[in-house]
XYZ file of C-alpha atoms in Angstrom:
738
model
C -41.158 19.801 -18.778
C -44.198 17.615 -19.588
C -46.576 16.981 -16.738
C -49.512 14.672 -16.145
C -52.607 15.872 -14.315
C -55.575 14.588 -12.374
C -58.455 16.862 -11.290
C -60.841 15.627 -8.616
C -63.973 17.437 -7.491
C -67.755 17.277 -7.417
C -69.506 17.595 -10.727
C -72.589 16.448 -12.476
C -70.483 14.780 -15.149
C -67.497 12.648 -14.214
C -64.811 11.125 -16.436
C -65.306 7.698 -14.902
C -68.389 6.031 -13.527
C -68.476 6.274 -9.731
C -71.163 6.306 -7.089
C -72.007 9.838 -5.995
C -70.982 13.129 -7.443
C -67.284 13.209 -6.303
C -64.825 11.889 -8.800
C -62.233 12.570 -11.474
C -63.390 15.182 -13.924
C -60.182 15.436 -15.969
C -56.879 13.622 -16.244
C -54.005 12.804 -18.551
C -53.723 9.490 -20.296
C -51.142 6.904 -19.257
C -51.130 7.455 -15.501
C -50.377 4.085 -13.838
C -53.146 2.602 -11.734
C -51.024 2.346 -8.589
C -50.335 6.069 -8.817
C -54.068 6.854 -9.060
C -54.741 4.686 -6.010
C -52.127 6.544 -3.969
C -53.505 9.917 -5.073
C -56.905 9.097 -3.524
C -55.438 9.603 -0.044
C -54.489 13.192 -0.868
C -57.873 14.732 -1.695
C -59.368 15.565 1.691
C -59.691 19.125 2.951
C -60.438 20.220 6.523
C -62.266 23.484 7.100
C -61.108 25.993 9.662
C -64.035 26.346 12.084
C -63.798 30.127 12.399
C -64.130 30.764 8.647
C -67.586 30.764 7.129
C -68.505 28.169 4.561
C -69.811 30.894 2.344
C -66.438 32.656 2.305
C -64.937 30.229 -0.175
C -61.902 32.313 -1.086
C -61.036 32.929 2.571
C -60.151 29.292 3.143
C -56.400 28.798 2.596
C -55.200 26.188 0.074
C -53.664 22.913 1.130
C -50.486 21.743 -0.606
C -49.012 18.256 -0.643
C -45.833 17.100 -2.350
C -44.757 13.491 -2.391
C -43.565 10.632 -4.595
C -45.906 8.083 -6.106
C -45.870 4.753 -7.853
C -43.599 1.743 -7.804
C -40.055 2.751 -6.992
C -41.188 6.365 -6.535
C -41.421 6.698 -10.290
C -43.381 9.988 -10.091
C -43.015 13.165 -8.096
C -46.186 15.145 -7.616
C -47.516 18.365 -6.125
C -51.172 18.630 -5.151
C -53.204 21.714 -4.367
C -56.554 21.225 -2.612
C -58.922 24.135 -2.198
C -62.358 24.508 -0.737
C -64.761 24.575 -3.676
C -67.869 25.565 -1.726
C -71.189 23.768 -1.897
C -71.964 21.673 -4.938
C -75.275 21.397 -6.736
C -76.462 19.045 -3.999
C -75.603 21.526 -1.267
C -72.622 19.594 0.123
C -69.182 21.154 0.691
C -66.646 19.775 -1.725
C -62.876 19.990 -2.299
C -61.121 20.605 -5.579
C -57.894 18.599 -5.774
C -55.517 19.247 -8.659
C -52.596 16.781 -8.912
C -49.548 17.678 -11.046
C -47.202 14.747 -11.712
C -43.805 14.506 -13.368
C -41.864 11.313 -13.940
C -38.456 10.855 -12.345
C -37.018 10.495 -15.825
C -38.467 13.863 -16.873
C -37.302 15.408 -13.604
C -33.713 14.334 -14.168
C -31.351 17.218 -13.399
C -34.086 19.378 -11.893
C -34.398 19.864 -8.153
C -37.865 18.972 -6.818
C -37.983 22.379 -5.125
C -37.720 24.010 -8.535
C -40.664 21.935 -9.765
C -42.700 22.888 -6.702
C -42.105 26.569 -7.419
C -42.857 26.143 -11.144
C -46.344 24.738 -10.419
C -47.517 27.914 -8.680
C -49.549 29.224 -11.622
C -50.626 25.855 -13.046
C -53.567 24.948 -10.791
C -57.283 25.120 -11.567
C -59.260 27.228 -9.102
C -62.788 26.345 -10.263
C -64.343 23.579 -12.307
C -67.277 24.420 -14.481
C -66.540 22.444 -17.566
C -67.357 18.976 -18.762
C -65.393 15.856 -17.917
C -62.504 15.340 -20.386
C -59.102 13.898 -21.094
C -56.251 16.362 -20.850
C -54.631 16.205 -24.267
C -52.021 17.068 -25.242
C -49.933 17.050 -22.065
C -49.097 20.478 -20.735
C -45.523 21.719 -20.521
C -44.345 23.942 -17.687
C -41.116 25.913 -17.623
C -38.575 25.467 -14.839
C -36.869 28.667 -13.786
C -33.891 27.898 -11.527
C -34.050 29.766 -8.263
C -30.323 30.370 -8.315
C -29.217 32.449 -5.329
C -32.649 33.751 -4.343
C -32.856 34.352 -0.624
C -35.789 33.055 1.449
C -37.578 36.388 1.397
C -40.840 34.957 2.716
C -39.130 33.831 5.916
C -37.294 37.099 6.356
C -40.639 38.906 6.199
C -42.040 36.678 8.921
C -39.187 36.431 11.431
C -36.577 38.887 10.183
C -33.004 38.128 9.282
C -29.832 37.674 11.257
C -29.000 34.849 13.639
C -32.599 33.821 14.233
C -33.191 33.161 10.546
C -29.949 31.178 10.163
C -30.588 29.169 13.328
C -34.191 28.376 12.311
C -33.323 27.309 8.780
C -30.310 25.265 9.911
C -32.400 23.419 12.520
C -35.152 22.659 10.004
C -32.611 21.428 7.433
C -30.779 19.277 9.983
C -34.018 17.639 11.155
C -35.238 16.897 7.619
C -31.900 15.350 6.624
C -31.963 13.127 9.699
C -35.626 12.154 9.294
C -34.913 8.719 7.707
C -33.064 7.765 10.909
C -34.685 9.775 13.712
C -38.231 9.822 12.278
C -38.825 13.237 13.832
C -40.903 15.459 11.496
C -40.683 19.233 11.274
C -43.837 21.205 12.130
C -43.832 24.850 11.032
C -46.515 27.065 12.527
C -47.290 29.929 10.138
C -49.672 32.859 10.484
C -52.822 32.684 8.411
C -51.815 35.879 6.672
C -48.994 33.950 4.997
C -51.347 31.403 3.420
C -50.840 32.900 -0.026
C -47.106 32.212 0.224
C -47.303 28.689 1.631
C -46.055 27.022 -1.569
C -43.083 29.400 -1.745
C -42.269 28.773 1.915
C -42.365 25.013 1.445
C -40.129 25.263 -1.647
C -37.528 27.333 0.237
C -37.414 24.832 3.113
C -37.058 21.860 0.785
C -34.478 23.627 -1.375
C -31.987 23.590 1.508
C -31.790 19.803 1.119
C -29.871 17.719 -1.419
C -31.986 16.608 -4.393
C -31.807 12.965 -3.329
C -33.333 13.866 0.035
C -35.833 16.258 -1.498
C -37.316 13.347 -3.455
C -37.731 11.345 -0.270
C -39.124 14.224 1.788
C -42.915 14.466 1.818
C -44.631 17.669 2.891
C -48.150 18.855 3.621
C -49.695 22.167 4.621
C -53.003 23.223 6.179
C -52.881 20.488 8.808
C -55.762 21.142 11.201
C -56.236 17.889 13.118
C -53.746 15.083 13.861
C -55.472 12.904 11.276
C -54.749 15.424 8.526
C -51.053 14.541 8.423
C -50.391 11.490 6.234
C -48.078 8.857 7.675
C -44.441 9.254 6.749
C -44.574 12.987 6.000
C -41.481 14.794 7.276
C -42.734 18.378 6.873
C -46.063 19.751 8.067
C -47.323 23.337 8.091
C -50.103 24.330 10.447
C -51.556 27.337 12.241
C -51.632 28.460 15.833
C -54.395 27.163 18.115
C -55.179 24.135 15.931
C -55.688 20.697 17.477
C -52.696 19.465 15.522
C -50.437 22.215 16.928
C -51.535 21.491 20.488
C -50.966 17.775 19.930
C -47.428 18.378 18.676
C -46.410 20.594 21.581
C -47.765 18.125 24.106
C -45.888 15.106 22.784
C -42.912 13.918 24.856
C -41.909 10.727 23.040
C -38.647 10.209 21.168
C -40.318 10.941 17.837
C -42.011 14.157 18.882
C -41.900 16.790 16.131
C -39.401 19.619 15.989
C -41.639 22.691 16.103
C -40.722 26.024 14.533
C -43.388 28.508 15.573
C -43.035 31.440 13.210
C -45.863 33.235 14.992
C -43.737 33.499 18.162
C -40.234 34.543 17.204
C -39.051 34.379 20.811
C -39.440 30.589 20.803
C -37.225 30.072 17.746
C -33.652 28.763 18.199
C -30.849 31.300 18.540
C -27.844 29.067 17.896
C -26.896 26.981 14.903
C -26.937 23.236 15.581
C -26.071 19.995 13.852
C -23.550 18.855 11.255
C -25.575 19.606 8.154
C -27.309 22.585 9.765
C -23.974 24.269 10.500
C -22.885 23.872 6.891
C -26.208 25.325 5.683
C -25.905 28.316 8.017
C -22.345 29.016 6.860
C -23.396 28.723 3.230
C -26.324 31.101 3.700
C -24.078 33.580 5.431
C -21.391 33.449 2.736
C -23.349 33.069 -0.500
C -27.070 32.819 0.077
C -29.170 30.094 -1.491
C -26.717 29.619 -4.357
C -24.082 28.498 -1.850
C -26.648 26.174 -0.271
C -27.350 24.706 -3.705
C -23.607 24.041 -4.155
C -23.610 22.328 -0.782
C -26.538 20.142 -1.815
C -24.880 19.329 -5.150
C -21.772 18.167 -3.277
C -23.939 15.788 -1.234
C -25.568 14.311 -4.324
C -22.377 14.082 -6.374
C -20.705 12.054 -3.633
C -23.687 9.718 -3.268
C -24.102 10.431 0.437
C -27.039 9.309 2.519
C -28.166 10.119 6.040
C -25.945 7.435 7.606
C -22.851 9.288 6.342
C -23.854 12.765 7.495
C -20.914 12.985 9.928
C -18.506 12.646 6.988
C -20.108 15.456 5.018
C -17.909 18.263 6.450
C -14.824 16.315 5.350
C -16.396 15.869 1.912
C -16.977 19.625 1.626
C -13.389 20.381 2.643
C -12.095 17.795 0.180
C -14.063 19.268 -2.699
C -12.860 22.746 -1.838
C -9.286 21.498 -1.579
C -9.408 19.709 -4.920
C -10.921 22.673 -6.730
C -9.044 25.496 -8.382
C -5.565 26.359 -7.127
C -5.821 24.735 -3.717
C -4.160 21.475 -4.784
C -0.809 22.871 -5.873
C 1.793 21.827 -3.279
C 2.765 18.573 -1.534
C 1.677 20.192 1.729
C -1.871 20.707 0.484
C -1.874 17.174 -0.920
C -0.849 15.887 2.510
C -3.678 17.774 4.217
C -6.182 16.442 1.719
C -4.810 12.940 2.261
C -5.748 13.289 5.928
C -9.310 14.059 4.864
C -9.240 11.040 2.567
C -8.244 8.963 5.568
C -11.356 10.151 7.395
C -13.557 9.403 4.386
C -12.195 5.882 4.035
C -14.705 4.794 6.689
C -17.557 5.337 4.236
C -17.668 2.401 1.839
C -20.253 4.149 -0.334
C -17.891 7.092 -0.764
C -14.988 5.156 -2.237
C -15.983 5.382 -5.889
C -17.153 9.016 -5.917
C -14.099 10.099 -3.943
C -11.873 8.223 -6.389
C -13.510 9.900 -9.367
C -13.245 13.306 -7.713
C -9.552 12.863 -6.943
C -8.805 11.546 -10.428
C -10.406 14.582 -12.037
C -8.392 16.860 -9.732
C -4.987 15.302 -10.497
C -5.762 15.334 -14.202
C -6.358 19.069 -13.993
C -3.150 19.374 -12.021
C -1.218 17.452 -14.653
C -2.094 20.015 -17.301
C 0.219 22.462 -15.522
C 3.954 22.295 -16.234
C 5.315 23.934 -13.089
C 7.825 21.957 -10.997
C 5.783 22.430 -7.814
C 2.872 20.653 -9.494
C 5.167 17.760 -10.468
C 6.255 17.430 -6.864
C 2.623 17.298 -5.836
C 1.897 14.591 -8.400
C 4.881 12.591 -7.161
C 3.684 12.954 -3.576
C 0.199 11.764 -4.504
C 1.587 8.888 -6.559
C 3.326 7.289 -3.557
C 0.841 8.236 -0.825
C -1.406 5.230 -0.230
C -4.050 7.394 1.422
C -5.021 8.661 -2.024
C -7.329 6.542 -4.206
C -5.577 4.015 -6.407
C -6.810 5.411 -9.721
C -5.461 8.881 -8.845
C -2.115 7.417 -7.761
C -1.846 5.352 -10.930
C -2.524 8.386 -13.099
C 0.147 10.423 -11.293
C 2.717 7.651 -11.656
C 1.965 7.217 -15.341
C 2.240 10.957 -15.908
C 5.671 11.119 -14.262
C 6.854 8.000 -16.081
C 6.052 9.228 -19.559
C 6.805 12.928 -19.152
C 10.614 12.955 -19.191
C 10.898 16.635 -18.384
C 8.725 16.110 -15.299
C 10.823 13.138 -14.213
C 14.100 15.014 -14.693
C 13.025 18.129 -12.849
C 11.442 16.110 -10.066
C 14.590 14.065 -9.410
C 17.012 16.969 -9.731
C 14.961 19.283 -7.526
C 14.735 16.654 -4.822
C 18.498 16.038 -5.055
C 19.569 19.672 -4.973
C 20.626 20.961 -1.571
C 19.574 24.480 -2.519
C 16.077 23.424 -3.515
C 13.076 23.793 -1.233
C 11.627 20.589 -2.674
C 9.388 18.532 -0.416
C 10.093 15.265 -2.236
C 12.255 13.090 0.016
C 14.443 10.139 -0.862
C 11.881 7.840 0.714
C 9.139 9.205 -1.523
C 11.276 8.936 -4.645
C 12.216 5.396 -3.637
C 8.538 4.549 -3.249
C 7.876 6.149 -6.633
C 10.522 3.949 -8.275
C 9.210 0.878 -6.483
C 5.713 1.617 -7.763
C 6.948 2.186 -11.322
C 10.149 0.145 -11.956
C 10.006 1.163 -15.617
C 11.282 4.555 -14.481
C 14.765 3.022 -14.472
C 14.487 1.850 -18.071
C 13.115 5.231 -19.098
C 16.007 7.013 -17.369
C 18.551 4.660 -18.980
C 17.077 5.208 -22.419
C 17.052 8.964 -21.910
C 20.690 8.947 -20.784
C 21.761 6.741 -23.702
C 19.986 8.876 -26.273
C 21.344 12.217 -25.051
C 24.495 11.381 -23.024
C 23.626 14.596 -21.231
C 25.181 15.087 -17.816
C 21.829 15.971 -16.270
C 20.223 12.806 -17.650
C 23.087 10.688 -16.315
C 22.718 12.385 -12.930
C 19.009 11.562 -12.947
C 19.821 7.929 -13.722
C 22.443 7.817 -10.966
C 19.980 9.119 -8.396
C 17.312 6.685 -9.485
C 19.760 3.779 -9.251
C 20.792 4.881 -5.756
C 17.195 4.687 -4.587
C 16.085 1.630 -6.577
C 15.271 -1.570 -4.722
C 15.062 -4.296 -7.336
C 15.052 -8.038 -7.354
C 18.368 -9.550 -8.415
C 17.022 -10.750 -11.761
C 15.743 -7.276 -12.606
C 19.068 -5.693 -11.702
C 21.018 -8.154 -13.863
C 18.808 -7.364 -16.858
C 19.641 -3.683 -16.490
C 23.414 -4.139 -16.157
C 24.195 -4.477 -19.891
C 22.265 -1.280 -20.588
C 23.963 0.618 -17.780
C 27.389 -0.724 -18.824
C 26.894 0.799 -22.267
C 27.013 4.251 -20.648
C 30.295 6.002 -19.725
C 30.108 4.926 -16.120
C 33.887 4.585 -15.627
C 34.255 8.301 -16.305
C 31.233 9.176 -14.162
C 31.835 8.312 -10.539
C 28.249 8.907 -9.425
C 26.796 6.546 -12.019
C 29.296 3.813 -11.144
C 28.677 4.229 -7.428
C 24.899 4.193 -7.909
C 25.110 1.069 -10.069
C 27.188 -0.689 -7.440
C 24.725 0.268 -4.698
C 21.806 -1.006 -6.742
C 23.529 -4.352 -7.349
C 24.574 -4.732 -3.717
C 21.022 -4.149 -2.473
C 19.655 -6.753 -4.868
C 22.063 -9.540 -3.834
C 20.413 -11.794 -1.260
C 22.391 -15.067 -1.480
C 25.712 -16.622 -2.491
C 24.072 -17.854 -5.664
C 23.425 -14.251 -6.684
C 27.136 -13.485 -6.283
C 28.088 -16.425 -8.479
C 25.626 -15.371 -11.156
C 26.847 -11.805 -11.041
C 30.456 -12.905 -11.430
C 29.480 -14.772 -14.578
C 29.035 -11.466 -16.439
C 31.099 -11.152 -19.623
C 34.793 -10.485 -19.134
C 34.683 -7.100 -20.807
C 36.023 -3.694 -19.893
C 32.693 -2.061 -18.903
C 32.158 -4.667 -16.195
C 35.591 -4.373 -14.598
C 34.615 -1.540 -12.188
C 31.548 -3.510 -11.158
C 33.702 -6.569 -10.429
C 36.243 -4.544 -8.455
C 33.723 -2.637 -6.357
C 30.942 -5.177 -5.916
C 31.895 -8.751 -6.762
C 35.234 -9.026 -4.951
C 34.100 -7.430 -1.651
C 30.961 -9.563 -1.612
C 32.912 -12.714 -2.441
C 35.407 -12.074 0.340
C 32.603 -11.409 2.811
C 30.713 -14.527 1.763
C 33.808 -16.748 1.874
C 34.170 -15.822 5.533
C 30.489 -16.304 6.400
C 29.121 -19.187 4.315
C 28.823 -22.364 6.384
C 27.752 -24.936 3.815
C 30.848 -26.572 2.314
C 29.517 -27.063 -1.202
C 28.576 -23.398 -1.452
C 31.998 -22.447 -0.135
C 33.677 -24.585 -2.826
C 31.696 -22.745 -5.507
C 32.528 -19.328 -4.062
C 36.229 -20.131 -3.778
C 36.255 -21.411 -7.362
C 34.566 -18.153 -8.462
C 37.128 -16.128 -6.476
C 40.010 -17.890 -8.230
C 38.277 -17.409 -11.572
C 38.164 -13.664 -11.028
C 41.816 -13.791 -10.012
C 42.732 -15.495 -13.285
C 40.721 -12.930 -15.259
C 42.540 -10.069 -13.530
C 46.008 -11.735 -13.404
C 45.841 -11.863 -9.618
C 45.305 -15.561 -9.052
C 48.413 -15.938 -6.839
C 47.163 -13.137 -4.618
C 43.692 -14.684 -4.410
C 45.064 -18.143 -3.659
C 47.300 -16.836 -0.879
C 44.331 -14.973 0.618
C 42.380 -18.249 0.719
C 45.297 -20.001 2.453
C 45.623 -17.217 5.000
C 41.951 -16.670 5.854
C 40.153 -19.931 5.071
C 42.738 -22.574 5.901
C 40.315 -24.746 7.879
C 37.904 -24.875 4.920
C 40.514 -26.160 2.422
C 40.454 -29.925 1.972
C 41.802 -32.367 -0.591
C 38.459 -32.220 -2.382
C 38.787 -28.427 -2.558
C 42.208 -28.630 -4.217
C 40.907 -31.142 -6.743
C 37.926 -28.886 -7.535
C 40.288 -25.993 -8.125
C 42.236 -28.021 -10.675
C 39.574 -29.951 -12.543
C 35.868 -29.796 -13.214
C 33.230 -32.448 -12.504
C 34.185 -34.369 -15.668
C 37.860 -34.442 -14.679
C 38.982 -31.944 -17.292
C 41.670 -29.471 -16.169
C 40.475 -25.941 -15.387
C 42.209 -22.961 -16.990
C 44.999 -25.027 -18.545
C 48.368 -24.996 -16.766
C 48.213 -21.532 -15.155
C 46.418 -22.369 -11.920
C 48.128 -25.760 -11.618
C 51.597 -24.206 -11.859
C 50.804 -21.723 -9.100
C 49.364 -24.487 -6.907
C 52.565 -26.512 -7.344
C 54.730 -23.471 -6.611
C 52.856 -22.961 -3.353
C 53.457 -26.645 -2.568
C 49.816 -27.647 -2.673
C 50.870 -30.556 -4.963
C 54.110 -32.499 -5.587
C 56.200 -31.102 -8.443
C 56.611 -33.306 -11.533
C 59.914 -35.224 -11.956
C 62.719 -33.286 -13.628
C 62.875 -34.065 -17.311
C 59.691 -36.111 -17.070
C 56.523 -35.673 -19.001
C 53.334 -34.016 -17.708
C 52.242 -35.797 -14.583
C 48.682 -36.943 -14.103
C 46.425 -35.182 -11.635
C 47.176 -36.194 -8.056
C 46.126 -39.606 -6.803
C 44.057 -39.801 -3.614
C 47.060 -40.307 -1.276
C 48.939 -37.248 -2.484
C 46.338 -34.681 -1.251
C 46.467 -36.384 2.137
C 50.133 -35.406 2.395
C 49.442 -31.904 1.095
C 46.731 -31.365 3.715
C 49.189 -31.871 6.565
C 51.682 -29.517 4.923
C 49.035 -26.795 4.423
C 47.913 -26.935 8.032
C 51.466 -26.890 9.370
C 52.511 -24.096 7.005
C 50.060 -21.543 8.421
C 49.709 -22.798 12.026
C 53.215 -23.621 13.189
C 53.587 -25.681 16.293
C 50.227 -27.395 16.113
C 49.846 -31.130 15.705
C 46.181 -30.935 14.715
C 45.546 -32.933 11.579
C 42.445 -34.342 10.051
C 44.537 -37.054 8.319
C 47.985 -37.506 9.992
C 49.136 -40.262 7.587
C 52.590 -41.754 8.250
C 53.233 -39.492 11.256
C 50.738 -41.439 13.371
C 52.942 -44.532 13.903
C 55.996 -42.669 15.315
C 53.712 -40.860 17.725
C 52.192 -44.124 18.940
C 55.638 -45.752 19.385
C 57.036 -42.762 21.299
C 54.032 -42.584 23.602
C 54.147 -46.319 24.401
C 57.873 -46.066 25.117
C 57.336 -43.289 27.649
C 54.499 -45.124 29.393
C 56.492 -48.358 29.580
C 59.496 -46.531 31.075
C 57.421 -44.874 33.779
C 55.592 -48.087 34.680
C 58.742 -50.118 34.765
C 60.523 -47.595 37.032
C 57.681 -47.630 39.577
C 57.563 -51.412 39.590
C 61.306 -51.777 40.156
C 61.351 -49.304 43.051
C 58.529 -51.160 44.754
C 60.523 -54.448 44.494
C 63.690 -53.060 46.089
C 65.781 -52.238 43.044
C 68.199 -49.387 43.402
C 68.447 -46.336 41.167
C 71.692 -47.438 39.562
C 69.907 -50.615 38.457
C 67.041 -48.609 36.862
C 69.127 -45.990 34.974
C 70.319 -48.359 32.225
C 66.729 -48.939 31.257
C 66.179 -45.182 30.666
C 69.376 -44.965 28.627
C 67.751 -47.480 26.302
C 64.348 -45.706 26.235
C 65.522 -42.102 25.626
C 66.663 -42.457 21.956
C 63.229 -43.585 20.651
C 61.502 -40.680 22.437
C 64.045 -38.220 21.064
C 63.537 -39.528 17.563
C 59.753 -39.151 18.028
C 60.078 -35.440 18.913
C 62.381 -34.856 15.950
C 59.902 -36.536 13.618
C 57.003 -34.487 15.055
C 58.536 -30.985 14.951
C 61.527 -30.851 12.661
C 60.656 -32.887 9.623
C 57.562 -30.851 8.505
C 59.699 -27.681 8.411
C 62.414 -29.421 6.401
C 59.942 -31.049 4.079
C 58.251 -27.659 3.351
C 61.242 -26.821 1.187
C 60.796 -28.303 -2.333
C 64.191 -30.040 -2.475
C 63.468 -31.972 0.701
C 60.000 -33.133 -0.279
C 60.832 -36.567 -1.615
C 63.748 -37.178 0.810
C 61.610 -36.205 3.802
C 58.993 -38.788 3.014
C 61.617 -41.601 3.049
C 63.232 -40.290 6.253
C 59.890 -40.385 8.106
C 59.281 -44.014 7.182
C 62.895 -44.878 8.089
C 62.567 -43.386 11.557
C 59.360 -45.320 12.066
C 61.138 -48.639 11.275
C 64.071 -47.793 13.605
C 61.664 -47.057 16.469
C 59.947 -50.408 15.992
C 63.271 -52.299 16.039
C 64.471 -50.513 19.204
C 61.212 -51.286 20.943
C 61.466 -54.963 20.021
C 65.032 -55.101 21.338
C 63.869 -53.816 24.705
C 61.451 -56.653 25.210
C 64.222 -59.191 25.995
C 66.102 -56.843 28.394
C 62.965 -55.979 30.308
C 62.050 -59.641 30.607
C 65.465 -60.493 32.058
C 65.294 -57.656 34.615
C 61.792 -58.513 35.794
C 61.747 -62.262 35.765
C 65.438 -63.357 36.176
C 65.947 -65.401 39.295
């Protein structure tokens, strides 16, 4: 890994002209100016007061790691040591900055870079000012599962170590929100291992947080800690340590005093800290690295820390053999429901789930197919994973067959329910076409059973169902009861209106459709004829019902059913529509017309005469009365009474006149024997009225009486009028004779 360097100290010869003897004595070319400006703040060194100035090597080094430049384009580690007195007699620092670009650092954890710089620093400067060319290359050796040995030496292992590390990790992860830094108090004897200690602490964090975490060691006074640094290492009895322990504000540091083990935490705390402690306990630093990788792969940040345990469980569940049953898929779906609150997690979670189901699809075991089917219809799973599962089931016929048959078998322990299979078919309607094609190509009983089950569960729009009917009818569904029943159920579920019934009945008059007509069309027509309120729609349905009757040689039976169950809906216009179309052309030739005439819906043609024309408007008026009287005997209700109205009026007036006249005569002193002759005159018209009302319709129902009955009714009407006129003179003589 190529690095860029800057060395700052006191020398008689500097690389750049500056006032004084402190300045840059060596550096790499191409370092941006804003980076050099930021590095100037990280060159100071504070002396410990109890160490002599002459004991140069006794002063511990100071380490700083941070990001530099616009957009944090560089990550750098700085070591500052006490260089003793210069040629002028002043104490001077020696600051050696090692920088690596973010591009060069790609894929490498910052903690690994910190560790790799351990042997790359200059301890003394005695040379001339120069440019560092070519750029040095340092090797990165991954730490792998190395345990934090330096900490174990200081505080021991066990619960105290886990609790301390977990608390430090939790605080550093939450620093962007809480702004509480971590202050680690180390003994001076550990100064030679400061860089290693800082690398171990940082390595517990995800790489994305490592880059944003700034650390500094050898902090003596409060002014030694740069602003925004989350990690600071100090010593006991320093002004900085006293300042930290005395603070009581919300942003007071979290202090881990390694010199006093009794003050360290004993219990694991925090969301991220608990996960770190469990990882250290189970797999050491390698397990912690896996935990940090999971954080970075999912694109988490500090605001989503509460979702991280669910992320870890999800990754574990999607890995290896964990995702192998619908039950495990259901448990993972619950975790996905929790993670749905994190908008930033949607894409990484989707990619993770997609990769998992693709691995699952490579297996050919039925239990895996059930799991894929479960995922495909469970909306808690990401859409791309569901789509992949549905596509896999659609285009892998063996998977589809086994999935459907296992779910249908009573002896199977399959977890795929009818509701889930129905949702699967609704999500991928092409499953029906695939099943039909498979059944047609093989004519295998198992394939036909699969198709039957799919049709039973399918919920299609009417147009889609009609498109499938010709393909289904090409299969031997008359010999297979399950396929016929499933087809009928599918069609029935798709029918939503009377118009759908009419369109379905318009299927070709061919043998494959006959079972469909018998089991679906006729029951639906009969039900609709009883329920439809709109008259025009009823006319169309009745016409369709008669059409099916003609096709099946049962038109007489259908027509009689209409007369028995829908009498009040039959009008003259209905009869005309049955016999001729909108252009006046006869329907179905003579067959329907002959049956209508036999049932006395129309007058029969004259004997020996030629074909009569279709009925004129007044003929259906007569037939309407006959139809109503034929099925509801004893009722006088009629929407168009015709010639029977006049006899009724005459009879009623006769009765009223008789009653009024009788009352008047009694009031004027007439005796009963004088009134009786009047009633003898009035009774015959009333008797004739009753005969005309009740007897004639029954006589006229018979064909041979049809024409005679019409003349008799008009004759009775004329007789009643003459009798009534003859009474006028008699009544006048009785009332007004002097």
